Coordinates of C-alpha atoms in Angstrom, one line a residue:
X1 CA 25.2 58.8 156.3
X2 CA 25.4 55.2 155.3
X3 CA 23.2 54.1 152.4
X4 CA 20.8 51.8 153.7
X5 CA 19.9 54.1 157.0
X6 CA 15.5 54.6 156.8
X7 CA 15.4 56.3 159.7
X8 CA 16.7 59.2 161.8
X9 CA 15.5 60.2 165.2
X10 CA 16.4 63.8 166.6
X11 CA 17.3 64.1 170.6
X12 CA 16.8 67.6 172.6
X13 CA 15.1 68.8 175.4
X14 CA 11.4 69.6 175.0
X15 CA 11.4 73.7 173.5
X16 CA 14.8 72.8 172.3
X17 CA 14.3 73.6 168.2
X18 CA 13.4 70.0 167.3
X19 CA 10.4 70.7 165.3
X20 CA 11.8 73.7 163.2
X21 CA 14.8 71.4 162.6
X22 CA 12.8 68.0 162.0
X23 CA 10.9 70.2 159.3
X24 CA 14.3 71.8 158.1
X25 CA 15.2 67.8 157.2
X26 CA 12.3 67.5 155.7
X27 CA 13.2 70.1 152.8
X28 CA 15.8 67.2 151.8
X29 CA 15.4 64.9 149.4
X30 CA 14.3 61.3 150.2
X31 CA 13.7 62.2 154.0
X32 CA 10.0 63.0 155.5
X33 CA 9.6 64.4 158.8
X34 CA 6.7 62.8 160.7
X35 CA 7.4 64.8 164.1
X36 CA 6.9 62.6 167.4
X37 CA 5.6 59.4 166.1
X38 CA 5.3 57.8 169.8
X39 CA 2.4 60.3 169.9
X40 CA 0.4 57.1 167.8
X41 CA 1.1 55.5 170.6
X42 CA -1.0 57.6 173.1
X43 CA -4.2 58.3 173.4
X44 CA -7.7 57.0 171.5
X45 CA -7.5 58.3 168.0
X46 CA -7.6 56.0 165.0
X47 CA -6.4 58.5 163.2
X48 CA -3.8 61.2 162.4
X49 CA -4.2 63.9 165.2
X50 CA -3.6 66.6 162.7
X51 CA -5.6 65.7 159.9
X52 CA -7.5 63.5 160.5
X53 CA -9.1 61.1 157.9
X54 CA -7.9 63.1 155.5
X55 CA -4.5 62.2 156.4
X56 CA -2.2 61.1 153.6
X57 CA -0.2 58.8 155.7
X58 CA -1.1 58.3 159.1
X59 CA -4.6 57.0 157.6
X60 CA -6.6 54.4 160.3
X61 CA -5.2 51.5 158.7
X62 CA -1.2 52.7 158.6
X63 CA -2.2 53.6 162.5
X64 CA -3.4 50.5 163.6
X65 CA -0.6 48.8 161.7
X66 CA 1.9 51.2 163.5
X67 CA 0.1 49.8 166.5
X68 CA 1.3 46.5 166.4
X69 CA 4.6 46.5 165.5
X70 CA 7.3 45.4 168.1
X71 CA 10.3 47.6 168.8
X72 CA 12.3 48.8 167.0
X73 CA 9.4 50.3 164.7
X74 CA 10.7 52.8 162.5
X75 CA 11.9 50.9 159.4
X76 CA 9.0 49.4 159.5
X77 CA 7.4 52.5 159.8
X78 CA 9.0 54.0 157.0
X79 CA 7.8 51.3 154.7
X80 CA 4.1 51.4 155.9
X81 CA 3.8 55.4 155.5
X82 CA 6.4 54.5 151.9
X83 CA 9.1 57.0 153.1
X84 CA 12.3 56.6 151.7
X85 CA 14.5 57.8 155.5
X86 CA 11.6 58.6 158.4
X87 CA 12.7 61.5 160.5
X88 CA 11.0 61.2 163.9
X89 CA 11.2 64.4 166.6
X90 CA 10.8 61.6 169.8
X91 CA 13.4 64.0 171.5
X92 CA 13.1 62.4 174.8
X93 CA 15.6 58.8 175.5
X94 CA 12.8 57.2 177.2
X95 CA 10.7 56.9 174.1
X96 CA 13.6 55.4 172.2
X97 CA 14.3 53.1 174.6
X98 CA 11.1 51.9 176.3
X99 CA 8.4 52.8 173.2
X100 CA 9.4 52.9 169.6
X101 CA 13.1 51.9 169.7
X102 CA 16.4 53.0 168.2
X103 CA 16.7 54.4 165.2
X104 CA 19.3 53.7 162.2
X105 CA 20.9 57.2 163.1
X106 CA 20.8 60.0 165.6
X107 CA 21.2 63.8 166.1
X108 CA 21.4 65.6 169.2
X109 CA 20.3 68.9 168.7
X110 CA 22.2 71.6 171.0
X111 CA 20.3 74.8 172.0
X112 CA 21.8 77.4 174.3
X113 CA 20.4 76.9 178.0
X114 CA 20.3 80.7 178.1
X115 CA 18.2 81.5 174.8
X116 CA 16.1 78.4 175.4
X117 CA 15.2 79.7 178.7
X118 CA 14.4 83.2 177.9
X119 CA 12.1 82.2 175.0
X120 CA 10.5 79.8 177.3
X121 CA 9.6 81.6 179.9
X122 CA 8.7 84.6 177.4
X123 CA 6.0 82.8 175.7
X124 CA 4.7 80.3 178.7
X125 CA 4.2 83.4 181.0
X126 CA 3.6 86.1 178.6
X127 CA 3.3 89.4 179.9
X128 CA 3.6 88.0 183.4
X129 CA 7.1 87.6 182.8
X130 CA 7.8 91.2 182.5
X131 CA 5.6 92.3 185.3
X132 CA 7.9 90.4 187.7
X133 CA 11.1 92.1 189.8
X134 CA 13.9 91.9 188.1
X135 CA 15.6 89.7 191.0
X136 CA 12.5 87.0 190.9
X137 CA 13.0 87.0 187.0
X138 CA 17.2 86.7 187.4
X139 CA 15.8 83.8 189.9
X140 CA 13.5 81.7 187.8
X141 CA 16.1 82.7 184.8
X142 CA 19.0 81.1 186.4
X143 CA 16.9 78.4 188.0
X144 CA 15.5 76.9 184.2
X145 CA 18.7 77.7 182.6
X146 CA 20.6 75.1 184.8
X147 CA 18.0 72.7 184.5
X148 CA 17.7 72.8 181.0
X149 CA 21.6 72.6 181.2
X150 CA 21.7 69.4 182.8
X151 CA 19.0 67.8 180.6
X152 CA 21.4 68.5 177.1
X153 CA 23.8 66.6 179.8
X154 CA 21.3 63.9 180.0
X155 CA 20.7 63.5 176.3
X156 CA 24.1 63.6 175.3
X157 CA 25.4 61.3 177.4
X158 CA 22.6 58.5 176.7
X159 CA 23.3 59.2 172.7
X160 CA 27.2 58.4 173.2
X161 CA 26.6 55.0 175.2
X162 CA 24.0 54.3 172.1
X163 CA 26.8 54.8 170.0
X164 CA 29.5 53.2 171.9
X165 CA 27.0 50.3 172.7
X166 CA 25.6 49.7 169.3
X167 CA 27.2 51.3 167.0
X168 CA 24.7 53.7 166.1
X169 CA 26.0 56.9 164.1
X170 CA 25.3 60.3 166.3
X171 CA 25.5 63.4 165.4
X172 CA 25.5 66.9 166.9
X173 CA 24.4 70.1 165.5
X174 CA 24.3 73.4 167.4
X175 CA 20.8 74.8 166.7
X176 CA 22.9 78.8 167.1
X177 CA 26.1 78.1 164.9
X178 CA 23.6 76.0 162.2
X179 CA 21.8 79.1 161.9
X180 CA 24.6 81.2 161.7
X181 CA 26.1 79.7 158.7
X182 CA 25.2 81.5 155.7
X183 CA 23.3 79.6 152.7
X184 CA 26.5 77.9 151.3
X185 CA 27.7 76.3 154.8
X186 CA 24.4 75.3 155.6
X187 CA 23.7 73.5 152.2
X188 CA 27.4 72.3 152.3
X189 CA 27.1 70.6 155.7
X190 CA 23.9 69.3 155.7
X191 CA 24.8 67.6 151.6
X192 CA 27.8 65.8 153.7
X193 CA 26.1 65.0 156.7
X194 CA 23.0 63.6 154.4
X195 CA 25.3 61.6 151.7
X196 CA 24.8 64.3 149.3
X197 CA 21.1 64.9 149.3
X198 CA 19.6 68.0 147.4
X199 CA 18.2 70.3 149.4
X200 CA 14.2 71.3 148.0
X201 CA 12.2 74.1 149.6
X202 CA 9.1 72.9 148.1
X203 CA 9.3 69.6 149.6
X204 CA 8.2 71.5 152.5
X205 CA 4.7 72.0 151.7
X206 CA 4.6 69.0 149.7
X207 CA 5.9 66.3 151.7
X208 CA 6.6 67.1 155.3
X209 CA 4.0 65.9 157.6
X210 CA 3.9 66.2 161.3
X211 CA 2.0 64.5 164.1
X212 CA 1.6 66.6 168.1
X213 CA 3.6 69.6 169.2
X214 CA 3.7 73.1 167.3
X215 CA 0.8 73.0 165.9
X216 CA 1.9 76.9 164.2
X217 CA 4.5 75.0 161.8
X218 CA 3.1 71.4 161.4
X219 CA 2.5 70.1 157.9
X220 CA 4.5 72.5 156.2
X221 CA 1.6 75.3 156.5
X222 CA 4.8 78.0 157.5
X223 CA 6.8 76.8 155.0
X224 CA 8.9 80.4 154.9
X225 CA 8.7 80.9 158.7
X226 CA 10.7 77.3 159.0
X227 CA 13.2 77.9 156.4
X228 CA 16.6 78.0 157.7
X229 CA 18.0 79.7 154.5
X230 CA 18.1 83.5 152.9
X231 CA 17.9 85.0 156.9
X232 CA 14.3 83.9 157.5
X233 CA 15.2 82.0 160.5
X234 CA 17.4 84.2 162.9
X235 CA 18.8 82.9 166.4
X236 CA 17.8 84.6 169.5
X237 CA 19.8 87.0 171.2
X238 CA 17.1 89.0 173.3
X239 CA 18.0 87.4 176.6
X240 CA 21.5 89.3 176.5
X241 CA 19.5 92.4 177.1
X242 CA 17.2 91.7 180.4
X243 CA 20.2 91.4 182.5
X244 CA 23.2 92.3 183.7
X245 CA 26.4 91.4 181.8
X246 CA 27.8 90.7 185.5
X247 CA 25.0 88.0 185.9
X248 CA 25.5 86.3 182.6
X249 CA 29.1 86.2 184.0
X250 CA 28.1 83.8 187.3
X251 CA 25.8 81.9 185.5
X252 CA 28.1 81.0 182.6
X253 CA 30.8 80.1 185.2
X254 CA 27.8 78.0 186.7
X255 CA 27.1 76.5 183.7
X256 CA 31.0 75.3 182.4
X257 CA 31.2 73.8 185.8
X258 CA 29.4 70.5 183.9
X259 CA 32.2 69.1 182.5
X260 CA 30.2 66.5 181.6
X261 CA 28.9 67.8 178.7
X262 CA 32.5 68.4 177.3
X263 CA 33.2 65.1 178.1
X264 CA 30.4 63.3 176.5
X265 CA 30.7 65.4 173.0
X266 CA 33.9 64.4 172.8
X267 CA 32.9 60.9 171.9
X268 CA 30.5 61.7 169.2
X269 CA 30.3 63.3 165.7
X270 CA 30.2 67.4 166.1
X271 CA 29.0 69.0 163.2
X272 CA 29.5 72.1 164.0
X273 CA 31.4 74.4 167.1
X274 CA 29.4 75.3 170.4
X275 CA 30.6 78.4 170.5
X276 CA 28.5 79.2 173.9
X277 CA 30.1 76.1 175.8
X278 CA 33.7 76.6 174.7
X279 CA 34.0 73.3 172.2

C-alpha cells in the first residue's frame, strides 16, 4: 500500500462477505471500518443510524459536515471522523462514482457465485427453501448463481478501468482461499498487502464502527464471530450437498463460459488464487 493512502473502499456484490471483511480490516492497525458511508447520505437522520447520539464518530455535527463535502469525500472523511486509513463497504460502482467518489485504494472482494447463492436463498426464504421441489430449487439455484456471476463481472471490470484510468491500486482477494489460509498466510498477506500493519483483535471492539447493513456484526458487538483467525470463521460448503454432482457439472461449464472475468483479473493485483474459477 502506498504511505499516504487514507482511504480504502471494498467492491462486491450485495451478500458478497463485505461486512465480515470490512470488520476483518478493521482489526489492523491504523485502519477503521465505517461500513457503507453513502448510507449518510440517505435518508433524514442527523445522526449515526446505529447509535445514535451516542455515536463516537458519526455525531450530528461530523454528519452534517459529511453532508457538504463535494466528491471525492473520503479523505476528508477520514479527517473529520480523525481516522488514520477509512475503510468504507460502498460495494456497489455507482456509489463511487456518482455519490461519494473514488477512494485512494480498492479491493474487490470475490465470493463463489455458488456458496453466495445457497446462503442467500437459505436465509432470505428460510424454511421455504427446503419445502420446495428439488427441480424449482435447482431452478432458482442456477438462476441467482448466474446472476450473481455476471455482477463479480460487472465489478471487476469497472475496478480495472479505475485502475487503468486513474491509476488507482486494486486489489483482489478471494473471500474462500482468504479463509482457507491458516493464521500465518493470513497475517503474512494481509502485513504485505497493508505496508506491514499489525494485526490487533482487540481493535475490534474498540475501534471498528459501522453504519447500515448486518446489524448481527456491526460495531464490533461479535467480535469472535468475525474473526477470520484460529478457525472461527469457516467457508461454506453446504451447497455441494443439495444437488447433484452432475448439475454442479453444467452449471460450472455455464459459469467458465464468462471469460470476462478471466480477462478482467488479469489486469489487476490478485492476492490470492480463485481456485473455483480456474485462476
Amino acid at each position: 500500500m502506498e504511505a499516504l493512502m487514507r482511504s480504502l473502499g471494498i467492491v462486491s456484490p450485495n451478500f458478497g462477505g463485505s461486512t465480515v471483511f470490512g470488520h476483518m480490516l478493521g482489526g489492523y492497525e491504523g485502519l477503521s471500518h465505517v461500513g457503507e458511508i453513502h448510507k449518510v447520505y440517505s435518508g433524514r437522520e442527523s445522526t449515526c443510524r446505529e447509535c445514535g447520539d451516542s455515536c463516537p464518530s458519526f455525531t450530528p455535527e461530523n454528519v452534517a459536515k459529511i453532508r457538504k463535502l463535494e466528491s471525492p469525500i473520503y479523505n476528508k472523511c477520514a479527517d473529520i471522523l480523525g481516522h488514520d486509513v477509512l475503510v468504507t463497504g460502498d460495494k456497489n460502482p455507482y456509489f463511487y462514482d456518482k455519490t461519494t467518489g473514488i477512494p485512494d485504494s480498492l479491493v474487490v472482494l470475490l465470493k463463489n457465485p455458488m456458496a453466495h447463492t445457497y446462503s442467500f436463498y437459505t436465509r432470505a426464504l428460510k424454511q421455504s427453501f427446503h419445502s420446495y421441489s428439488d427441480e424449482f430449487k435447482w431452478l432458482k439455484f442456477k438462476e441467482s448463481a448466474l446472476t450473481y456471476y455476471t455482477t463479480l463481472v460487472d465489478r471487476v471490470a469497472w475496478a480495472s478501468e479505475i485502475k487503468a484510468q486513474r491509476g488507482v491500486p486494486v486489489h483482489v482477494i478471494s473471500f474462500e482461499e482468504f479463509i482457507d489460509l491458516d493464521d500465518a498466510g493470513k497475517t503474512k498477506l494481509a502485513e504485505s498487502w497493508l505496508g506491514g500493519r499489525k494485526y490487533d483483535s482487540s481493535r475490534l471492539k474498540s475501534q471498528s464502527h459501522y453504519i447500515a447493513g448486518n446489524h448481527k456484526i456491526s460495531n464490533g458487538g461479535n467480535a469472535k464471530g468475525i474473526r477470520f483467525f484460529k478457525g472461527a470463521f469457516k467457508r461454506d460448503d453446504r451447497y455441494t450437498s443439495e444437488f447433484s454432482e452432475e448439475k454442479f457439472g453444467d452449471l460450472k461449464r455455464d459459469l467458465n463460459e464468462f471469460l470476462e472475468l478471466k480477462k478482467y483479473l488479469e489486469r489487476l493485483d490478485i492476492l490470492t488464487g480463485v481456485k473455483w474459477l480456474g485462476v
